[in-house]
């Protein structure tokens, strides 16, 4: 469309007037991610890391004691609670009186958390987003449908949405009628290229609806559907992609940091790591030594661009496996979600949450929602919110779960009318109340 082309050119014209701020950052990000082992890319990243460390030890009370540090490993691994308990100490004295931006998240536990970002960090996040959108076959100016919980604090006004060609679709109560409304919007939208960005749980409910009603919509013009904020299971990825005739990709990001890794059109089944804007480590689950290739490890992030509140070696609470893609690009082959929600079989062996998801695929036509909770060493609760009045497969489901979790596992099935979302609108499918980890 001519209007979308105009939007695209207008964005880059405004950026050029402002000194090509975003364009320069985007060029650097593109080069460093796509040529990670080149001497130039290593020099650029090393320079960013050294500048951040120098700034941090000089201007923040928390990092001043580490002035003699010679390597990133000399810094402690920190967690969300570390920042919350020492909030003022993490603020850079140099940036306290400058224009900063507050970013906040309710977190997967529902505990509010916020920090400040400086202007250049915001620009960097913007450029990161453009890079990964480009890798998802989305260009600035094209239509973007954002499926999220929209409220006064985060919703764009009508003019800004029109200028950016964004549709903000609220998924806080995603009933069948709401899903029908959303699909009608897509069908009536005559723009030839559009992209979805939304909660994985919303995608799953849409996928279930499409499969149940045997709907295949081939001519929507969807270039991709990006899932964020939550774990994207293989059922949703495959089923939604098939029924909407598009590629479904998963993004690993957080409000307080930015885009850390994402699946792309060229890498649809593993996550390209954003090594241009972050220093990423994968550490063992029970100590701060590097995890071995192919083993699960904790994702530790150093933000190279937040100078207002430097974040060095931040434990995101999530775990992943590390692998290698073409051109030596590092990738996460698997991201499992939060370490606190790892689950274990009755013998104490760690289990992938993927095992849980597969147990419910065959029953999706009978379920609105489900939740798997480890309550004790060998005790598990399964909450089911049914489509109808009965679930005639209790014994089959219990036997299937015992086949992986142990024949001595004690499993309770609990029927509920609703499994509430967190304040953020996200839904936790797997919960560990036993917390062996």
Short mmCIF file of C-alpha atoms in Angstrom, two decimals:
data_model
loop_
_atom_site.label_atom_id
_atom_site.label_comp_id
_atom_site.label_asym_id
_atom_site.label_seq_id
_atom_site.Cartn_x
_atom_site.Cartn_y
_atom_site.Cartn_z
CA UNK A 1 0.00 0.00 0.00
CA UNK A 2 1.14 3.54 -0.78
CA UNK A 3 0.20 4.71 2.72
CA UNK A 4 2.39 2.03 4.34
CA UNK A 5 5.26 2.93 2.04
CA UNK A 6 4.80 6.56 3.10
CA UNK A 7 4.81 5.57 6.78
CA UNK A 8 8.04 3.64 6.26
CA UNK A 9 9.80 6.50 4.48
CA UNK A 10 8.51 9.09 6.94
CA UNK A 11 9.95 7.14 9.88
CA UNK A 12 13.42 7.02 8.34
CA UNK A 13 13.17 10.65 7.20
CA UNK A 14 12.48 11.76 10.77
CA UNK A 15 15.37 9.61 11.97
CA UNK A 16 17.68 11.20 9.38
CA UNK A 17 16.63 14.67 10.57
CA UNK A 18 17.58 13.56 14.11
CA UNK A 19 21.05 12.48 13.00
CA UNK A 20 20.33 8.90 11.87
CA UNK A 21 20.30 7.78 15.51
CA UNK A 22 18.26 4.60 14.98
CA UNK A 23 19.81 3.82 11.59
CA UNK A 24 23.37 3.86 12.98
CA UNK A 25 22.39 1.62 15.88
CA UNK A 26 20.53 -0.74 13.55
CA UNK A 27 23.56 -1.04 11.26
CA UNK A 28 25.78 -1.94 14.22
CA UNK A 29 23.26 -4.44 15.61
CA UNK A 30 22.87 -6.12 12.20
CA UNK A 31 26.62 -6.47 11.70
CA UNK A 32 27.39 -7.73 15.21
CA UNK A 33 24.59 -10.33 15.32
CA UNK A 34 25.25 -11.63 11.83
CA UNK A 35 29.05 -11.61 12.08
CA UNK A 36 29.64 -12.46 15.75
CA UNK A 37 33.06 -14.04 15.29
CA UNK A 38 34.55 -11.26 13.17
CA UNK A 39 37.34 -9.20 14.74
CA UNK A 40 35.36 -5.99 14.23
CA UNK A 41 32.26 -7.35 15.98
CA UNK A 42 34.33 -8.57 18.94
CA UNK A 43 36.08 -5.21 19.20
CA UNK A 44 32.77 -3.32 19.13
CA UNK A 45 31.24 -5.51 21.83
CA UNK A 46 34.39 -5.46 24.01
CA UNK A 47 34.44 -1.67 23.81
CA UNK A 48 30.78 -1.46 24.90
CA UNK A 49 31.42 -3.84 27.80
CA UNK A 50 34.50 -1.96 29.02
CA UNK A 51 32.70 1.39 28.84
CA UNK A 52 29.75 0.01 30.80
CA UNK A 53 31.98 -1.45 33.51
CA UNK A 54 34.03 1.74 33.83
CA UNK A 55 30.86 3.82 34.07
CA UNK A 56 29.27 1.44 36.60
CA UNK A 57 32.16 1.33 39.08
CA UNK A 58 32.64 5.11 38.89
CA UNK A 59 29.06 6.29 39.20
CA UNK A 60 26.95 3.69 41.03
CA UNK A 61 27.25 2.95 44.76
CA UNK A 62 26.47 -0.75 44.27
CA UNK A 63 29.35 -1.35 41.83
CA UNK A 64 31.96 0.98 43.33
CA UNK A 65 33.50 -1.82 45.47
CA UNK A 66 34.36 -3.66 42.23
CA UNK A 67 36.73 -1.02 40.87
CA UNK A 68 39.57 -3.55 40.68
CA UNK A 69 37.57 -6.05 38.62
CA UNK A 70 39.45 -7.23 35.53
CA UNK A 71 36.79 -9.54 34.07
CA UNK A 72 33.01 -9.73 33.94
CA UNK A 73 33.20 -12.87 36.09
CA UNK A 74 34.58 -10.73 38.95
CA UNK A 75 31.11 -9.22 39.38
CA UNK A 76 28.42 -10.97 41.40
CA UNK A 77 25.36 -12.55 39.82
CA UNK A 78 22.37 -10.43 40.83
CA UNK A 79 18.64 -11.10 40.89
CA UNK A 80 15.50 -9.01 40.79
CA UNK A 81 15.42 -8.93 44.59
CA UNK A 82 19.01 -7.61 44.64
CA UNK A 83 17.93 -4.57 42.65
CA UNK A 84 14.73 -4.10 44.66
CA UNK A 85 16.62 -4.22 47.97
CA UNK A 86 19.35 -1.83 46.76
CA UNK A 87 17.38 0.32 44.34
CA UNK A 88 19.10 3.66 45.00
CA UNK A 89 22.54 2.04 44.96
CA UNK A 90 21.98 0.83 41.39
CA UNK A 91 21.17 4.33 40.10
CA UNK A 92 24.03 6.11 38.37
CA UNK A 93 24.85 9.45 40.01
CA UNK A 94 25.69 10.81 36.58
CA UNK A 95 22.21 10.08 35.21
CA UNK A 96 20.01 10.74 38.25
CA UNK A 97 19.12 14.27 37.18
CA UNK A 98 18.85 13.51 33.46
CA UNK A 99 15.75 12.51 31.50
CA UNK A 100 15.23 8.83 32.15
CA UNK A 101 12.36 6.45 31.44
CA UNK A 102 10.63 4.20 33.94
CA UNK A 103 10.01 0.64 32.78
CA UNK A 104 8.03 -1.81 34.85
CA UNK A 105 6.69 -5.32 34.82
CA UNK A 106 4.50 -7.34 37.15
CA UNK A 107 6.79 -10.31 36.58
CA UNK A 108 5.75 -13.94 36.28
CA UNK A 109 5.22 -14.07 40.03
CA UNK A 110 2.97 -11.02 40.06
CA UNK A 111 5.51 -9.00 42.09
CA UNK A 112 5.86 -5.45 40.67
CA UNK A 113 9.34 -4.48 39.52
CA UNK A 114 10.67 -1.37 37.83
CA UNK A 115 13.87 0.43 36.95
CA UNK A 116 15.02 3.41 34.91
CA UNK A 117 16.56 3.54 31.44
CA UNK A 118 18.47 6.41 29.86
CA UNK A 119 17.58 7.87 26.48
CA UNK A 120 20.26 6.02 24.50
CA UNK A 121 19.13 2.70 26.00
CA UNK A 122 15.61 3.41 24.74
CA UNK A 123 17.01 4.13 21.28
CA UNK A 124 18.96 0.86 21.41
CA UNK A 125 15.82 -1.10 22.35
CA UNK A 126 14.01 0.53 19.45
CA UNK A 127 16.75 -0.47 17.02
CA UNK A 128 16.83 -4.01 18.46
CA UNK A 129 13.09 -4.32 17.87
CA UNK A 130 13.42 -3.14 14.27
CA UNK A 131 16.19 -5.68 13.62
CA UNK A 132 14.18 -8.61 14.94
CA UNK A 133 11.01 -7.39 13.20
CA UNK A 134 13.01 -7.33 9.96
CA UNK A 135 14.06 -10.91 10.65
CA UNK A 136 10.35 -11.79 11.03
CA UNK A 137 9.45 -10.38 7.60
CA UNK A 138 7.87 -7.26 9.09
CA UNK A 139 8.82 -3.77 7.92
CA UNK A 140 8.05 -0.45 9.54
CA UNK A 141 4.81 0.89 8.08
CA UNK A 142 3.13 -2.48 7.64
CA UNK A 143 0.12 -3.44 9.77
CA UNK A 144 0.93 -4.85 13.22
CA UNK A 145 -1.70 -6.50 15.41
CA UNK A 146 -0.69 -6.47 19.08
CA UNK A 147 -2.56 -8.99 21.23
CA UNK A 148 -2.08 -7.99 24.84
CA UNK A 149 -3.85 -6.76 27.95
CA UNK A 150 -4.42 -3.11 27.10
CA UNK A 151 -5.16 -0.59 29.85
CA UNK A 152 -4.80 3.17 30.27
CA UNK A 153 -1.13 2.91 31.33
CA UNK A 154 0.05 1.16 28.14
CA UNK A 155 -2.52 1.86 25.44
CA UNK A 156 -1.64 4.15 22.53
CA UNK A 157 -4.10 6.83 21.49
CA UNK A 158 -6.00 6.50 18.22
CA UNK A 159 -3.80 8.92 16.26
CA UNK A 160 -0.54 7.27 17.28
CA UNK A 161 -1.96 3.83 16.51
CA UNK A 162 -3.01 5.00 13.05
CA UNK A 163 0.33 6.65 12.33
CA UNK A 164 2.17 3.49 13.38
CA UNK A 165 -0.40 1.24 11.65
CA UNK A 166 -1.01 -0.73 14.86
CA UNK A 167 -4.18 -2.49 16.05
CA UNK A 168 -4.21 -3.03 19.81
CA UNK A 169 -6.45 -6.01 20.48
CA UNK A 170 -7.24 -6.77 24.13
CA UNK A 171 -6.97 -10.43 25.15
CA UNK A 172 -7.74 -10.16 28.87
CA UNK A 173 -10.99 -12.11 28.33
CA UNK A 174 -10.43 -14.13 25.17
CA UNK A 175 -13.81 -15.81 24.79
CA UNK A 176 -14.93 -17.54 21.59
CA UNK A 177 -16.82 -14.39 20.62
CA UNK A 178 -13.65 -12.32 21.06
CA UNK A 179 -11.69 -14.80 18.95
CA UNK A 180 -14.36 -14.57 16.23
CA UNK A 181 -14.09 -10.77 16.36
CA UNK A 182 -10.32 -10.96 15.99
CA UNK A 183 -10.48 -13.34 13.03
CA UNK A 184 -13.06 -11.12 11.34
CA UNK A 185 -10.71 -8.16 11.75
CA UNK A 186 -7.97 -10.13 9.99
CA UNK A 187 -10.28 -11.25 7.18
CA UNK A 188 -11.67 -7.75 6.57
CA UNK A 189 -8.22 -6.15 6.60
CA UNK A 190 -7.22 -5.78 2.94
CA UNK A 191 -3.61 -4.81 3.62
CA UNK A 192 -1.41 -7.36 1.86
CA UNK A 193 1.23 -7.63 4.60
CA UNK A 194 0.52 -7.80 8.31
CA UNK A 195 2.15 -9.31 11.37
CA UNK A 196 0.92 -10.49 14.77
CA UNK A 197 2.65 -9.84 18.10
CA UNK A 198 1.03 -11.29 21.19
CA UNK A 199 0.94 -13.50 24.25
CA UNK A 200 1.63 -17.17 23.55
CA UNK A 201 -1.37 -18.12 25.70
CA UNK A 202 -3.65 -16.00 23.47
CA UNK A 203 -2.24 -17.72 20.40
CA UNK A 204 -2.90 -21.10 21.99
CA UNK A 205 -6.57 -20.29 22.60
CA UNK A 206 -6.94 -19.03 19.02
CA UNK A 207 -5.22 -22.19 17.72
CA UNK A 208 -7.61 -24.37 19.73
CA UNK A 209 -10.62 -22.49 18.33
CA UNK A 210 -9.35 -22.78 14.74
CA UNK A 211 -8.66 -26.49 15.10
CA UNK A 212 -11.97 -27.23 16.81
CA UNK A 213 -13.87 -25.46 14.02
CA UNK A 214 -11.60 -26.80 11.26
CA UNK A 215 -10.86 -23.29 9.97
CA UNK A 216 -7.94 -22.72 7.61
CA UNK A 217 -7.49 -19.07 6.59
CA UNK A 218 -5.00 -18.93 3.74
CA UNK A 219 -5.34 -15.44 2.30
CA UNK A 220 -4.83 -13.17 5.31
CA UNK A 221 -1.45 -11.85 4.20
CA UNK A 222 0.20 -12.71 7.52
CA UNK A 223 3.97 -12.54 7.18
CA UNK A 224 4.54 -13.99 10.67
CA UNK A 225 3.10 -14.27 14.17
CA UNK A 226 5.54 -13.40 16.97
CA UNK A 227 4.81 -14.81 20.43
CA UNK A 228 6.20 -12.92 23.41
CA UNK A 229 6.07 -12.84 27.22
CA UNK A 230 5.29 -16.54 27.64
CA UNK A 231 6.53 -19.99 26.60
CA UNK A 232 5.38 -20.96 23.11
CA UNK A 233 4.66 -24.69 22.99
CA UNK A 234 4.98 -26.80 19.85
CA UNK A 235 1.23 -27.38 19.56
CA UNK A 236 0.53 -23.66 19.32
CA UNK A 237 3.46 -23.01 16.99
CA UNK A 238 2.41 -25.77 14.58
CA UNK A 239 -1.39 -25.46 14.81
CA UNK A 240 -1.62 -21.67 14.59
CA UNK A 241 0.89 -21.62 11.73
CA UNK A 242 -1.10 -24.22 9.80
CA UNK A 243 -4.52 -22.63 10.30
CA UNK A 244 -3.38 -19.04 9.61
CA UNK A 245 -0.91 -20.02 6.89
CA UNK A 246 2.03 -18.24 8.50
CA UNK A 247 5.26 -18.79 10.41
CA UNK A 248 4.95 -18.59 14.19
CA UNK A 249 8.06 -17.34 16.01
CA UNK A 250 8.92 -16.97 19.68
CA UNK A 251 10.57 -13.88 21.21
CA UNK A 252 12.46 -13.99 24.50
CA UNK A 253 12.40 -10.54 26.06
CA UNK A 254 11.51 -8.58 29.18
CA UNK A 255 10.18 -5.09 29.82
CA UNK A 256 13.06 -4.23 32.14
CA UNK A 257 15.78 -5.26 29.66
CA UNK A 258 14.58 -5.67 26.07
CA UNK A 259 14.85 -8.34 23.36
CA UNK A 260 17.41 -10.93 24.45
CA UNK A 261 16.79 -13.57 21.76
CA UNK A 262 14.24 -14.46 19.10
CA UNK A 263 13.37 -17.07 16.54
CA UNK A 264 13.52 -15.70 12.98
CA UNK A 265 12.32 -16.66 9.51
CA UNK A 266 15.78 -18.12 8.81
CA UNK A 267 15.99 -19.70 12.28
CA UNK A 268 12.39 -20.68 13.11
CA UNK A 269 13.21 -23.40 15.63
CA UNK A 270 16.02 -21.87 17.68
CA UNK A 271 16.61 -18.45 19.21
CA UNK A 272 19.16 -16.05 17.72
CA UNK A 273 20.84 -14.32 20.68
CA UNK A 274 21.11 -10.54 20.71
CA UNK A 275 24.86 -10.43 21.30
CA UNK A 276 25.04 -6.91 19.90
CA UNK A 277 23.23 -5.30 22.85
CA UNK A 278 23.87 -7.76 25.69
CA UNK A 279 26.62 -9.91 27.13
CA UNK A 280 24.94 -13.28 27.67
CA UNK A 281 26.17 -16.07 29.91
CA UNK A 282 24.67 -19.49 30.58
CA UNK A 283 25.56 -20.67 34.08
CA UNK A 284 24.94 -23.99 35.80
CA UNK A 285 21.70 -24.38 37.73
CA UNK A 286 23.27 -24.71 41.18
CA UNK A 287 26.47 -22.63 40.90
CA UNK A 288 27.97 -19.76 38.92
CA UNK A 289 30.22 -21.84 36.65
CA UNK A 290 29.52 -21.92 32.88
CA UNK A 291 27.01 -24.54 31.79
CA UNK A 292 28.20 -27.20 29.37
CA UNK A 293 27.04 -27.14 25.77
CA UNK A 294 23.78 -29.06 25.57
CA UNK A 295 23.00 -28.75 29.29
CA UNK A 296 20.37 -26.49 30.78
CA UNK A 297 21.77 -23.34 32.34
CA UNK A 298 20.55 -20.10 33.89
CA UNK A 299 20.34 -17.13 31.54
CA UNK A 300 22.56 -14.31 32.87
CA UNK A 301 22.36 -10.94 31.11
CA UNK A 302 24.59 -7.87 31.20
CA UNK A 303 22.83 -4.90 29.60
CA UNK A 304 25.49 -3.00 27.63
CA UNK A 305 23.43 0.17 27.20
CA UNK A 306 21.48 1.02 30.35
CA UNK A 307 23.68 3.68 31.94
CA UNK A 308 20.92 5.10 34.16
CA UNK A 309 20.77 1.84 36.14
CA UNK A 310 23.61 -0.46 35.05
CA UNK A 311 22.62 -4.12 35.19
CA UNK A 312 25.61 -6.48 35.25
CA UNK A 313 25.18 -10.28 35.38
CA UNK A 314 21.43 -10.25 35.95
CA UNK A 315 19.87 -13.68 36.51
CA UNK A 316 16.62 -13.52 34.53
CA UNK A 317 15.24 -16.54 36.39
CA UNK A 318 14.91 -18.44 33.10
CA UNK A 319 16.88 -21.42 31.81
CA UNK A 320 17.99 -22.48 28.34
CA UNK A 321 20.25 -24.74 26.30
CA UNK A 322 23.03 -23.26 24.16
CA UNK A 323 23.83 -24.29 20.60
CA UNK A 324 25.42 -22.96 17.42
CA UNK A 325 23.77 -21.89 14.18
CA UNK A 326 25.24 -21.09 10.77
CA UNK A 327 28.19 -18.66 10.61
CA UNK A 328 29.00 -19.54 14.21
CA UNK A 329 26.03 -17.57 15.53
CA UNK A 330 25.17 -18.57 19.09
CA UNK A 331 21.59 -19.67 19.62
CA UNK A 332 19.40 -20.97 22.38
CA UNK A 333 18.14 -24.32 21.13
CA UNK A 334 15.57 -24.40 23.92
CA UNK A 335 14.22 -21.92 26.48
CA UNK A 336 12.32 -23.54 29.32
CA UNK A 337 11.03 -20.55 31.23
CA UNK A 338 11.55 -19.83 34.87
CA UNK A 339 13.91 -21.89 37.02
CA UNK A 340 11.43 -21.52 39.89
CA UNK A 341 8.89 -23.47 37.82
CA UNK A 342 11.12 -26.40 36.91
CA UNK A 343 9.44 -29.65 37.82
CA UNK A 344 10.76 -33.03 38.91
CA UNK A 345 9.64 -36.62 38.66
CA UNK A 346 9.01 -38.73 41.75
CA UNK A 347 12.71 -39.71 41.86
CA UNK A 348 13.90 -36.09 41.87
CA UNK A 349 15.02 -35.94 38.22
CA UNK A 350 14.41 -32.61 36.46
CA UNK A 351 11.72 -32.78 33.77
CA UNK A 352 11.23 -30.50 30.80
CA UNK A 353 7.99 -28.53 30.86
CA UNK A 354 7.58 -29.72 27.26
CA UNK A 355 6.74 -33.17 28.66
CA UNK A 356 3.79 -31.64 30.52
CA UNK A 357 2.44 -29.80 27.49
CA UNK A 358 2.42 -32.95 25.37
CA UNK A 359 0.15 -34.70 27.87
CA UNK A 360 -2.72 -32.33 27.11
CA UNK A 361 -2.57 -31.90 23.33
CA UNK A 362 -4.98 -34.78 22.64
CA UNK A 363 -7.54 -33.26 25.03
CA UNK A 364 -7.47 -29.68 23.77
CA UNK A 365 -10.91 -30.05 22.18
CA UNK A 366 -12.30 -30.73 25.66
CA UNK A 367 -10.43 -28.03 27.58
CA UNK A 368 -10.60 -24.29 27.97
CA UNK A 369 -7.57 -24.16 30.27
CA UNK A 370 -5.27 -26.43 32.23
CA UNK A 371 -2.55 -26.04 34.83
CA UNK A 372 0.01 -28.54 36.17
CA UNK A 373 1.28 -27.97 39.73
CA UNK A 374 3.93 -29.91 41.61
CA UNK A 375 2.82 -29.69 45.24
CA UNK A 376 5.32 -32.09 46.83
CA UNK A 377 8.12 -34.52 46.12
CA UNK A 378 5.70 -36.99 44.51
CA UNK A 379 2.44 -35.04 44.54
CA UNK A 380 0.96 -33.26 41.53
CA UNK A 381 -2.29 -31.33 41.01
CA UNK A 382 -3.90 -30.92 37.60
CA UNK A 383 -6.46 -28.14 37.25
CA UNK A 384 -8.89 -28.48 34.35
CA UNK A 385 -11.34 -25.89 33.07
CA UNK A 386 -13.61 -27.87 30.74
CA UNK A 387 -15.38 -26.94 27.53
CA UNK A 388 -18.30 -29.17 28.54
CA UNK A 389 -19.58 -30.88 31.67
CA UNK A 390 -17.46 -34.01 31.84
CA UNK A 391 -13.94 -35.27 31.22
CA UNK A 392 -14.08 -39.05 30.61
CA UNK A 393 -10.30 -39.51 30.34
CA UNK A 394 -9.14 -39.06 33.94
CA UNK A 395 -7.60 -42.53 34.18
CA UNK A 396 -5.87 -42.17 30.80
CA UNK A 397 -4.39 -38.78 31.71
CA UNK A 398 -3.17 -39.99 35.11
CA UNK A 399 -1.59 -43.10 33.58
CA UNK A 400 0.10 -41.02 30.89
CA UNK A 401 1.58 -38.63 33.45
CA UNK A 402 2.75 -41.51 35.66
CA UNK A 403 4.57 -43.03 32.68
CA UNK A 404 6.98 -40.06 32.78
CA UNK A 405 6.77 -38.84 36.37
CA UNK A 406 6.80 -42.24 38.12
CA UNK A 407 4.30 -44.95 38.95
CA UNK A 408 4.45 -43.84 42.59
CA UNK A 409 3.40 -40.30 41.68
CA UNK A 410 0.24 -39.11 43.44
CA UNK A 411 -1.93 -37.16 41.01
CA UNK A 412 -5.07 -35.18 41.82
CA UNK A 413 -7.36 -33.82 39.12
CA UNK A 414 -9.24 -30.69 40.18
CA UNK A 415 -12.05 -29.16 38.13
CA UNK A 416 -12.30 -25.37 38.14
CA UNK A 417 -14.41 -22.73 36.40
CA UNK A 418 -11.46 -20.42 35.74
CA UNK A 419 -7.68 -20.37 36.01
CA UNK A 420 -6.97 -16.67 36.59
CA UNK A 421 -4.17 -14.86 34.83
CA UNK A 422 -1.48 -12.87 36.61
CA UNK A 423 -1.86 -9.10 36.82
CA UNK A 424 0.16 -8.87 33.59
CA UNK A 425 -2.35 -11.02 31.72
CA UNK A 426 0.10 -13.91 31.41
CA UNK A 427 -0.88 -17.42 32.43
CA UNK A 428 1.37 -19.95 34.11
CA UNK A 429 0.80 -23.46 32.75
CA UNK A 430 3.39 -25.16 34.97
CA UNK A 431 3.99 -24.29 38.62
CA UNK A 432 6.35 -25.76 41.20
CA UNK A 433 5.10 -25.24 44.77
CA UNK A 434 7.50 -27.91 45.98
CA UNK A 435 10.45 -25.74 44.84
CA UNK A 436 13.17 -28.40 45.02
CA UNK A 437 15.28 -26.07 42.89
#
